[in-house]
């Protein structure tokens, strides 16, 4: 009788375990692979479409300046990040070097910058989903892929095609938090991966230093404090080999990422890190904490139902109630995630919840320290925090296995519906990218193309020597496009001392330039001709005039 009862209990336990595994089993065969494909393919398809079309793109302004830096990285000559209007550069060139494998094989055309950005986003999106799949399983990976696709829809597909550093921070920040949570939960390769992702984000935008530093320190602290909850289980000989290999390889990548920065610091006069230190050591007028909380709340409100803001509105110590509610609700949901994860002994969800709780005060203080106006584009990466919160709750729900008692047909139907929804989201994003205007370059000045046609014709008979570009009346946006095209045509380009920082230290004037190209606003040419009789107007656009002459010191 006791034996029969024991067999009954065993059968019941076996039955419960079988029910618990139904839903994950329904997804494990292809759910993770589907999640990877869904997250990355819309971006890949958009990149391939541009590579096939090969549009005649021409950029100016920031995009031209960044492409000049990208060109230098193809020769291992880019030691710092993209330029800042404060005449220093962001900490490192990782973003440029990460795009080289996509940009160089396509011939270095301007349209290839679109391809490189899209391809890089695809790789990072796949890494986010892969990390979640590895740690939380295919169900959570599928939900994460769906959330990433919704996020792309929320900000707009054009944002993820735009060749501009502030719009390239979001997905790497997402990856940083996911890897940091996994690293805090006991994965050493994920810990090293978080250091790489954090370095990448910091090099891309110096404004992320506070949050990246806080996340890395918290990751280590949480890992040490929660070791009693258990270590990740080994999954066989392959895993025992792979983990040390990933850790060692990641460590090598981490060191290589900072080599250009170290070279610049040791050879620069001063180095870029010294410039950054001196700039941020200088006191600047802080923004009110109320304005910082208001900006944070507005960014947390961004969703498929609420667009990304173009402005935060006037700064004030008072916080609008809706924005304060968004911050408080996010804090409560993050704290609840951490508390329930602790109860369920889920180290990944616990770490993610704690990191998100920590992010709120760190981001708030960082916002108060922004120098100059509070432009939303500086903080676009903050919009990833709600997505991370959703990933954390999904992982926790998956850990609790609410489908354990669900009938097999219901579990299968829900799993199938989830797969269909993710595929539909991927199809929608693919269509969204297809609806974007042709990738003809990002021209902040609509007259840049006409100015380049004029310049190209005027210099056609000149041998490809050195040319100094002089910018008057703040026409640097147009001039940036001209500098890029001149360099692509084989000219050695320098600039006047007031603008050389935009296009890199390599464009500092030498005094031996053969030709000088002057860009001035409409109506400014006569005054320059009186000062410099050697300058001759070559033509004009609707709002700018172009002059050419022999550079001072030419032939010396």
Coordinates of C-alpha atoms in Angstrom, one line a residue:
X1 CA 0.0 0.0 0.0
X2 CA 2.8 2.4 0.9
X3 CA 4.6 1.4 -2.3
X4 CA 1.5 2.2 -4.3
X5 CA 1.1 5.6 -2.6
X6 CA 4.8 6.3 -3.3
X7 CA 4.2 5.4 -7.0
X8 CA 1.2 7.6 -7.0
X9 CA 3.1 10.6 -5.6
X10 CA 5.9 9.9 -8.1
X11 CA 3.5 9.8 -11.0
X12 CA 1.9 13.0 -9.8
X13 CA 5.3 14.8 -9.5
X14 CA 6.2 13.5 -12.9
X15 CA 2.9 14.8 -14.3
X16 CA 3.5 18.2 -12.8
X17 CA 7.0 18.4 -14.1
X18 CA 5.8 17.4 -17.6
X19 CA 3.1 20.1 -17.5
X20 CA 5.7 22.6 -16.4
X21 CA 7.9 21.9 -19.3
X22 CA 5.2 21.9 -21.9
X23 CA 5.4 25.5 -23.0
X24 CA 9.1 25.9 -23.1
X25 CA 9.4 22.6 -25.0
X26 CA 6.9 23.9 -27.5
X27 CA 9.3 26.8 -28.2
X28 CA 12.7 25.3 -27.5
X29 CA 13.0 23.7 -31.0
X30 CA 12.9 27.0 -32.8
X31 CA 11.8 29.7 -30.5
X32 CA 15.2 31.1 -29.8
X33 CA 16.3 31.0 -33.4
X34 CA 13.0 32.7 -34.4
X35 CA 13.7 35.4 -31.9
X36 CA 17.2 36.1 -33.2
X37 CA 15.9 36.2 -36.8
X38 CA 12.9 38.4 -36.0
X39 CA 15.0 41.0 -34.1
X40 CA 17.8 41.2 -36.7
X41 CA 16.3 40.5 -40.1
X42 CA 14.3 43.8 -40.6
X43 CA 17.6 45.7 -40.1
X44 CA 19.5 43.3 -42.3
X45 CA 17.0 43.5 -45.1
X46 CA 17.0 47.3 -45.0
X47 CA 20.8 47.3 -45.2
X48 CA 20.9 44.8 -48.1
X49 CA 18.3 46.9 -50.0
X50 CA 20.5 50.0 -49.8
X51 CA 23.6 48.0 -50.8
X52 CA 21.8 46.8 -53.9
X53 CA 20.4 50.2 -54.8
X54 CA 23.8 52.0 -54.3
X55 CA 22.2 55.5 -54.2
X56 CA 24.3 58.5 -54.9
X57 CA 24.3 59.9 -51.4
X58 CA 25.9 63.1 -50.2
X59 CA 26.0 64.3 -46.6
X60 CA 27.1 67.4 -44.8
X61 CA 27.2 68.7 -41.2
X62 CA 27.8 66.1 -38.4
X63 CA 27.3 63.2 -40.8
X64 CA 30.1 64.3 -43.1
X65 CA 32.4 65.0 -40.1
X66 CA 31.6 61.5 -38.8
X67 CA 32.3 59.9 -42.1
X68 CA 35.6 61.6 -42.3
X69 CA 36.4 60.0 -38.9
X70 CA 35.1 56.7 -40.2
X71 CA 37.5 57.0 -43.2
X72 CA 40.4 57.6 -40.9
X73 CA 39.5 54.5 -38.9
X74 CA 39.9 52.3 -42.0
X75 CA 43.6 53.3 -41.9
X76 CA 43.8 52.8 -38.1
X77 CA 44.3 56.5 -37.8
X78 CA 41.2 57.4 -35.7
X79 CA 42.3 57.6 -32.0
X80 CA 39.3 59.4 -30.5
X81 CA 35.5 59.5 -30.8
X82 CA 33.3 61.9 -32.7
X83 CA 33.8 65.6 -32.2
X84 CA 31.9 67.8 -29.8
X85 CA 30.9 71.5 -30.2
X86 CA 33.0 72.1 -27.1
X87 CA 36.1 71.3 -29.1
X88 CA 36.9 67.9 -27.5
X89 CA 36.0 64.5 -28.7
X90 CA 34.0 61.8 -27.2
X91 CA 36.2 59.2 -25.4
X92 CA 37.0 56.6 -28.0
X93 CA 36.7 55.4 -31.6
X94 CA 35.0 52.0 -31.0
X95 CA 31.9 53.0 -33.0
X96 CA 33.9 53.8 -36.1
X97 CA 36.0 50.6 -35.9
X98 CA 32.9 48.5 -35.4
X99 CA 31.5 49.8 -38.7
X100 CA 34.6 49.2 -40.7
X101 CA 33.8 45.6 -41.6
X102 CA 30.6 46.8 -43.3
X103 CA 31.8 50.2 -44.7
X104 CA 35.2 49.1 -46.2
X105 CA 34.0 46.2 -48.4
X106 CA 31.3 48.5 -50.0
X107 CA 34.0 50.9 -51.3
X108 CA 33.6 53.6 -48.7
X109 CA 30.7 55.3 -50.4
X110 CA 28.5 57.6 -48.3
X111 CA 25.5 55.3 -48.8
X112 CA 27.6 52.6 -47.1
X113 CA 27.3 54.5 -43.9
X114 CA 23.6 53.7 -43.9
X115 CA 24.4 50.0 -44.5
X116 CA 27.0 50.0 -41.7
X117 CA 24.7 51.6 -39.2
X118 CA 21.8 49.2 -40.0
X119 CA 24.1 46.2 -39.9
X120 CA 25.6 47.2 -36.6
X121 CA 22.2 47.7 -35.1
X122 CA 21.2 44.2 -36.4
X123 CA 24.3 42.6 -34.7
X124 CA 23.6 44.3 -31.4
X125 CA 19.9 43.5 -31.5
X126 CA 20.8 39.8 -32.1
X127 CA 23.3 39.9 -29.2
X128 CA 20.7 41.3 -26.9
X129 CA 18.2 38.5 -27.8
X130 CA 21.0 35.8 -27.7
X131 CA 22.0 36.9 -24.2
X132 CA 18.4 36.7 -23.0
X133 CA 17.9 33.4 -24.7
X134 CA 21.1 32.0 -23.1
X135 CA 20.0 33.1 -19.6
X136 CA 16.2 33.0 -19.6
X137 CA 15.2 30.7 -22.4
X138 CA 13.5 30.9 -25.7
X139 CA 10.2 32.2 -24.4
X140 CA 11.8 35.3 -22.8
X141 CA 14.0 35.7 -25.9
X142 CA 10.9 35.8 -28.1
X143 CA 9.2 38.4 -26.0
X144 CA 12.5 40.4 -25.9
X145 CA 12.6 40.3 -29.7
X146 CA 9.1 41.6 -29.9
X147 CA 9.9 44.4 -27.4
X148 CA 12.9 45.4 -29.5
X149 CA 10.8 45.5 -32.6
X150 CA 8.2 47.6 -30.8
X151 CA 11.0 49.9 -29.6
X152 CA 12.2 50.4 -33.2
X153 CA 8.6 51.2 -34.2
X154 CA 8.2 53.7 -31.3
X155 CA 11.3 55.7 -32.1
X156 CA 10.9 55.3 -35.8
X157 CA 12.8 53.3 -38.4
X158 CA 14.6 56.4 -39.6
X159 CA 16.3 56.8 -36.2
X160 CA 18.0 53.4 -36.7
X161 CA 19.1 54.2 -40.2
X162 CA 20.6 57.6 -39.2
X163 CA 24.4 57.8 -39.2
X164 CA 24.8 59.8 -36.0
X165 CA 26.3 58.7 -32.6
X166 CA 23.5 59.8 -30.3
X167 CA 21.1 57.5 -32.2
X168 CA 23.5 54.6 -31.9
X169 CA 23.6 54.4 -28.1
X170 CA 20.2 52.8 -27.4
X171 CA 20.7 49.1 -28.4
X172 CA 24.3 49.0 -26.9
X173 CA 22.8 50.4 -23.6
X174 CA 20.2 47.6 -23.7
X175 CA 22.9 45.1 -24.2
X176 CA 24.9 46.5 -21.3
X177 CA 22.1 46.1 -18.8
X178 CA 21.2 42.6 -20.0
X179 CA 24.8 41.4 -19.8
X180 CA 25.3 43.2 -16.5
X181 CA 22.3 41.4 -15.0
X182 CA 23.7 38.1 -16.3
X183 CA 27.1 38.9 -15.0
X184 CA 25.7 39.8 -11.6
X185 CA 23.8 36.5 -11.7
X186 CA 27.1 34.6 -11.9
X187 CA 28.2 34.5 -15.6
X188 CA 31.8 35.5 -16.0
X189 CA 31.6 35.7 -19.8
X190 CA 28.6 38.0 -19.4
X191 CA 30.5 40.1 -16.9
X192 CA 33.3 40.6 -19.4
X193 CA 30.7 41.3 -22.1
X194 CA 29.2 44.0 -19.9
X195 CA 32.6 45.6 -19.6
X196 CA 33.0 45.6 -23.4
X197 CA 29.4 47.0 -23.9
X198 CA 30.0 49.6 -21.3
X199 CA 33.3 50.6 -22.9
X200 CA 31.6 50.9 -26.3
X201 CA 28.8 53.0 -24.9
X202 CA 31.2 55.3 -23.0
X203 CA 33.4 55.8 -26.1
X204 CA 30.4 56.6 -28.1
X205 CA 29.0 59.3 -25.8
X206 CA 30.7 60.8 -22.8
X207 CA 27.3 61.6 -21.2
X208 CA 26.8 57.9 -20.5
X209 CA 29.9 57.7 -18.1
X210 CA 27.8 58.0 -14.9
X211 CA 25.3 55.3 -15.7
X212 CA 27.8 52.9 -17.2
X213 CA 30.1 53.4 -14.2
X214 CA 27.2 52.8 -11.8
X215 CA 26.0 49.7 -13.6
X216 CA 29.5 48.1 -13.7
X217 CA 30.1 48.8 -10.0
X218 CA 26.6 47.5 -9.1
X219 CA 27.1 44.4 -11.2
X220 CA 30.1 43.4 -9.2
X221 CA 28.5 44.2 -5.9
X222 CA 25.3 42.3 -6.6
X223 CA 27.3 39.3 -7.9
X224 CA 29.2 39.2 -4.6
X225 CA 26.1 39.8 -2.4
X226 CA 23.9 37.2 -4.1
X227 CA 26.3 34.3 -4.4
X228 CA 24.4 32.4 -1.8
X229 CA 21.4 32.1 -4.2
X230 CA 23.4 29.7 -6.3
X231 CA 25.8 29.7 -9.3
X232 CA 24.9 29.0 -12.9
X233 CA 25.0 25.3 -13.6
X234 CA 27.5 23.9 -16.1
X235 CA 25.9 22.4 -19.2
X236 CA 28.6 19.9 -20.2
X237 CA 32.1 19.8 -21.5
X238 CA 31.4 22.3 -24.3
X239 CA 30.3 24.9 -21.8
X240 CA 33.3 24.3 -19.6
X241 CA 35.5 25.0 -22.6
X242 CA 33.5 27.8 -24.1
X243 CA 33.3 29.9 -20.9
X244 CA 37.0 30.4 -20.4
X245 CA 37.4 31.0 -24.2
X246 CA 34.8 33.7 -24.2
X247 CA 36.2 35.3 -21.1
X248 CA 39.8 35.3 -22.4
X249 CA 38.7 36.5 -25.9
X250 CA 36.5 39.2 -24.4
X251 CA 39.3 40.4 -22.2
X252 CA 41.5 40.8 -25.3
X253 CA 38.8 42.8 -27.1
X254 CA 38.4 45.0 -24.0
X255 CA 42.1 45.8 -24.0
X256 CA 42.2 46.5 -27.7
X257 CA 39.3 48.9 -27.4
X258 CA 41.3 51.2 -25.2
X259 CA 44.6 51.1 -27.1
X260 CA 43.7 54.0 -29.5
X261 CA 42.6 56.1 -26.5
X262 CA 45.8 55.4 -24.7
X263 CA 47.9 56.2 -27.7
X264 CA 46.1 59.5 -28.2
X265 CA 46.5 60.4 -24.5
X266 CA 50.2 59.6 -24.6
X267 CA 51.0 61.4 -27.8
X268 CA 48.5 64.3 -27.7
X269 CA 49.3 67.8 -26.5
X270 CA 47.1 67.5 -24.6
X271 CA 45.4 64.2 -25.0
X272 CA 41.7 64.0 -25.4
X273 CA 41.1 62.5 -22.0
X274 CA 42.9 65.4 -20.5
X275 CA 40.7 67.8 -22.4
X276 CA 37.6 66.0 -21.1
X277 CA 38.9 66.0 -17.5
X278 CA 39.6 69.7 -17.7
X279 CA 36.3 70.5 -19.2
X280 CA 34.2 68.6 -16.7
X281 CA 36.3 69.8 -13.8
X282 CA 35.4 73.4 -14.7
X283 CA 32.2 74.4 -12.8
X284 CA 29.2 74.8 -15.1
X285 CA 25.7 76.0 -14.2
X286 CA 23.7 72.9 -13.2
X287 CA 20.1 72.3 -14.3
X288 CA 17.4 72.2 -11.5
X289 CA 16.6 68.8 -10.1
X290 CA 13.0 69.4 -11.0
X291 CA 13.9 69.9 -14.6
X292 CA 16.0 66.7 -14.5
X293 CA 13.1 64.6 -13.0
X294 CA 10.7 66.1 -15.5
X295 CA 13.0 65.1 -18.4
X296 CA 13.4 61.6 -17.0
X297 CA 9.7 61.2 -16.5
X298 CA 9.0 62.4 -20.1
X299 CA 11.5 59.9 -21.5
X300 CA 10.0 57.0 -19.4
X301 CA 6.6 57.9 -21.0
X302 CA 7.9 57.1 -24.5
X303 CA 6.0 54.2 -25.8
X304 CA 4.0 53.1 -28.9
X305 CA 1.3 55.5 -27.7
X306 CA 3.6 58.4 -26.8
X307 CA 6.2 59.8 -29.2
X308 CA 9.8 60.7 -28.4
X309 CA 9.9 64.4 -27.5
X310 CA 11.5 67.1 -29.6
X311 CA 11.8 69.3 -26.5
X312 CA 11.4 69.0 -22.7
X313 CA 9.7 72.4 -22.5
X314 CA 10.8 75.2 -20.2
X315 CA 13.0 74.3 -17.3
X316 CA 11.3 74.5 -13.9
X317 CA 11.7 73.3 -10.4
X318 CA 8.1 72.0 -10.5
X319 CA 7.6 68.5 -12.1
X320 CA 4.4 67.9 -14.1
X321 CA 2.3 65.3 -12.2
X322 CA 2.2 62.9 -15.2
X323 CA 6.0 62.8 -15.4
X324 CA 6.4 62.4 -11.7
X325 CA 3.9 59.6 -11.8
X326 CA 5.9 57.9 -14.6
X327 CA 9.1 58.1 -12.5
X328 CA 7.4 56.8 -9.3
X329 CA 5.6 54.0 -11.2
X330 CA 8.9 52.9 -12.8
X331 CA 10.7 52.9 -9.4
X332 CA 7.9 50.9 -7.8
X333 CA 7.8 48.3 -10.6
X334 CA 11.6 48.0 -10.6
X335 CA 11.7 47.5 -6.8
X336 CA 8.8 45.0 -7.0
X337 CA 10.7 43.1 -9.6
X338 CA 13.8 42.9 -7.4
X339 CA 11.8 41.9 -4.3
X340 CA 9.8 39.1 -6.0
X341 CA 13.0 37.9 -7.8
X342 CA 14.7 37.6 -4.4
X343 CA 11.8 35.6 -3.2
X344 CA 12.0 33.2 -6.2
X345 CA 15.8 33.2 -6.0
X346 CA 16.1 34.4 -9.6
X347 CA 19.4 36.2 -9.7
X348 CA 19.0 37.6 -13.2
X349 CA 15.7 39.3 -12.6
X350 CA 16.9 40.4 -9.2
X351 CA 20.0 42.0 -10.7
X352 CA 18.0 43.7 -13.5
X353 CA 15.5 45.1 -11.0
X354 CA 18.3 46.5 -8.7
X355 CA 20.1 48.0 -11.7
X356 CA 17.0 49.7 -12.8
X357 CA 16.3 51.1 -9.4
X358 CA 19.8 52.4 -9.3
X359 CA 19.5 54.0 -12.7
X360 CA 16.9 56.5 -11.6
X361 CA 19.0 58.6 -9.2
X362 CA 22.1 58.2 -11.4
X363 CA 20.3 59.4 -14.5
X364 CA 18.7 62.3 -12.6
X365 CA 22.0 63.6 -11.3
X366 CA 23.6 63.1 -14.7
X367 CA 20.9 65.2 -16.3
X368 CA 21.5 68.1 -13.9
X369 CA 25.2 68.1 -15.0
X370 CA 24.5 68.4 -18.7
X371 CA 26.3 71.5 -20.1
X372 CA 24.0 73.6 -22.2
X373 CA 20.4 73.1 -23.1
X374 CA 18.6 69.8 -22.3
X375 CA 18.2 68.4 -25.8
X376 CA 16.2 65.1 -25.8
X377 CA 18.6 63.5 -28.3
X378 CA 21.3 63.6 -25.6
X379 CA 19.2 61.2 -23.5
X380 CA 17.5 59.1 -26.0
X381 CA 19.1 56.0 -24.5
X382 CA 17.0 56.5 -21.3
X383 CA 14.0 55.3 -23.3
X384 CA 15.4 51.7 -23.1
X385 CA 14.8 51.5 -19.4
X386 CA 11.0 50.6 -19.7
X387 CA 12.0 47.9 -22.2
X388 CA 14.5 46.4 -19.8
X389 CA 11.8 46.5 -17.0
X390 CA 9.5 44.5 -19.3
X391 CA 12.3 42.0 -20.0
X392 CA 12.9 41.5 -16.3
X393 CA 9.2 40.9 -15.5
X394 CA 9.0 38.5 -18.5
X395 CA 12.0 36.5 -17.2
X396 CA 10.5 36.4 -13.7
X397 CA 7.1 35.2 -15.0
X398 CA 8.9 32.5 -17.0
X399 CA 10.7 31.4 -13.9
X400 CA 7.4 31.1 -12.0
X401 CA 6.0 28.9 -14.9
X402 CA 2.3 29.9 -14.7
X403 CA 1.6 27.5 -17.5
X404 CA 2.4 24.5 -15.3
X405 CA -1.2 23.6 -14.9
X406 CA -2.4 24.8 -18.3
X407 CA -3.8 22.2 -20.7
X408 CA -1.5 21.2 -23.4
X409 CA -3.6 22.7 -26.3
X410 CA -3.8 26.1 -24.5
X411 CA -0.1 26.2 -23.9
X412 CA 0.6 25.3 -27.5
X413 CA -1.9 27.9 -28.8
X414 CA -0.4 30.7 -26.7
X415 CA 3.1 29.8 -27.8
X416 CA 2.0 29.8 -31.4
X417 CA 0.2 33.1 -31.0
X418 CA 3.4 34.6 -29.5
X419 CA 5.5 33.4 -32.5
X420 CA 2.9 34.8 -35.0
X421 CA 2.9 38.1 -33.1
X422 CA 6.7 38.4 -33.2
X423 CA 6.8 37.5 -36.9
X424 CA 4.1 40.1 -37.6
X425 CA 6.1 42.7 -35.8
X426 CA 9.2 41.8 -37.8
X427 CA 7.2 42.1 -41.0
X428 CA 5.9 45.5 -40.0
X429 CA 9.4 46.8 -39.3
X430 CA 10.6 45.5 -42.6
X431 CA 7.8 47.3 -44.3
X432 CA 8.6 50.4 -42.2
X433 CA 12.2 50.5 -43.4
X434 CA 11.0 50.0 -47.0
X435 CA 8.7 53.1 -46.7
X436 CA 11.6 55.4 -45.7
X437 CA 12.8 57.9 -48.3
X438 CA 15.8 56.9 -50.4
X439 CA 19.2 56.9 -48.6
X440 CA 20.5 60.0 -50.5
X441 CA 22.5 61.4 -47.6
X442 CA 21.6 63.6 -44.7
X443 CA 21.9 67.2 -45.8
X444 CA 21.2 69.7 -43.0
X445 CA 21.9 72.4 -45.6
X446 CA 19.8 71.8 -48.8
X447 CA 22.3 73.8 -50.8
X448 CA 25.3 71.5 -50.1
X449 CA 24.8 69.4 -53.3
X450 CA 24.7 72.5 -55.4
X451 CA 27.8 73.9 -53.6
X452 CA 29.7 70.7 -54.3
X453 CA 28.8 70.7 -58.0
X454 CA 30.1 74.3 -58.2
X455 CA 33.3 73.4 -56.3
X456 CA 34.0 70.2 -58.3
X457 CA 33.7 72.1 -61.6
X458 CA 35.9 75.0 -60.4
X459 CA 38.7 72.7 -59.2
X460 CA 38.5 70.2 -62.1
X461 CA 41.5 71.6 -63.8
X462 CA 43.6 71.8 -60.7
X463 CA 46.0 69.0 -59.8
X464 CA 44.9 67.1 -56.7
X465 CA 47.2 68.8 -54.1
X466 CA 46.3 70.4 -50.9
X467 CA 43.4 72.7 -50.3
X468 CA 42.5 74.8 -47.3
X469 CA 38.8 75.3 -46.6
X470 CA 37.9 78.5 -44.8
X471 CA 34.5 78.9 -43.3
X472 CA 32.9 82.3 -42.8
X473 CA 29.6 83.3 -41.3
X474 CA 29.1 79.9 -39.6
X475 CA 28.7 78.0 -42.9
X476 CA 30.4 75.0 -41.4
X477 CA 27.5 72.6 -42.2
X478 CA 27.9 73.2 -46.0
X479 CA 31.7 73.3 -45.6
X480 CA 31.6 69.9 -43.9
X481 CA 30.1 68.3 -47.0
X482 CA 32.7 70.0 -49.2
X483 CA 35.6 68.8 -47.0
X484 CA 34.3 65.2 -47.2
X485 CA 33.9 65.2 -51.0
X486 CA 37.2 66.9 -51.6
X487 CA 39.0 64.2 -49.6
X488 CA 37.2 61.5 -51.5
X489 CA 38.3 63.1 -54.7
X490 CA 41.9 62.8 -53.6
X491 CA 42.6 66.3 -52.2
X492 CA 44.6 66.7 -49.0
X493 CA 42.2 69.0 -47.0
X494 CA 43.0 71.3 -44.2
X495 CA 40.7 73.9 -42.5
X496 CA 40.9 77.2 -40.8
X497 CA 42.0 77.0 -37.1
X498 CA 38.5 77.8 -35.8
X499 CA 36.9 74.8 -37.5
X500 CA 39.7 72.1 -37.8
X501 CA 38.4 70.5 -34.6
X502 CA 35.2 69.4 -36.4
X503 CA 37.1 67.4 -39.1
X504 CA 40.0 66.1 -37.0
X505 CA 43.5 67.2 -36.0
X506 CA 44.7 66.0 -39.5
X507 CA 43.0 69.1 -40.9
X508 CA 45.0 71.6 -39.0
X509 CA 46.4 74.2 -41.5
X510 CA 50.0 73.7 -42.5
X511 CA 50.8 76.9 -44.4
X512 CA 51.8 75.0 -47.5
X513 CA 48.3 74.5 -49.0
X514 CA 48.2 75.2 -52.8
X515 CA 44.5 76.3 -53.0
X516 CA 42.1 78.0 -50.7
X517 CA 38.3 77.5 -50.9
X518 CA 36.2 80.0 -48.9
X519 CA 32.6 79.4 -48.0
X520 CA 30.7 82.6 -47.1
X521 CA 27.0 83.6 -46.7
X522 CA 25.3 85.3 -49.6
X523 CA 26.4 88.9 -50.0
X524 CA 29.7 88.3 -48.2
X525 CA 32.0 87.9 -51.2
X526 CA 32.6 91.6 -52.0
X527 CA 34.0 92.3 -48.6
X528 CA 36.3 89.3 -48.8
X529 CA 37.5 90.3 -52.3
X530 CA 38.5 93.7 -51.0
X531 CA 40.5 92.1 -48.2
X532 CA 41.9 89.4 -50.4
X533 CA 42.3 90.5 -54.1
X534 CA 43.6 87.0 -55.0
X535 CA 40.2 85.5 -54.2
X536 CA 37.8 85.1 -57.1
X537 CA 34.1 84.1 -56.8
X538 CA 33.3 80.9 -58.6
X539 CA 29.6 80.9 -58.2
X540 CA 26.9 80.9 -55.5
X541 CA 23.9 79.0 -54.2
X542 CA 20.7 80.4 -52.9
X543 CA 22.2 81.5 -49.6
X544 CA 26.0 81.0 -49.9
X545 CA 28.9 82.2 -52.1
X546 CA 32.1 80.3 -52.9
X547 CA 35.5 81.8 -53.6
X548 CA 38.8 80.3 -54.7
X549 CA 42.3 81.6 -54.6
X550 CA 45.9 80.7 -53.9
X551 CA 46.3 79.9 -50.2
X552 CA 48.6 82.3 -48.2
X553 CA 52.0 80.7 -48.2
X554 CA 51.4 78.6 -51.3
X555 CA 54.6 77.8 -53.1
X556 CA 56.7 78.7 -50.1

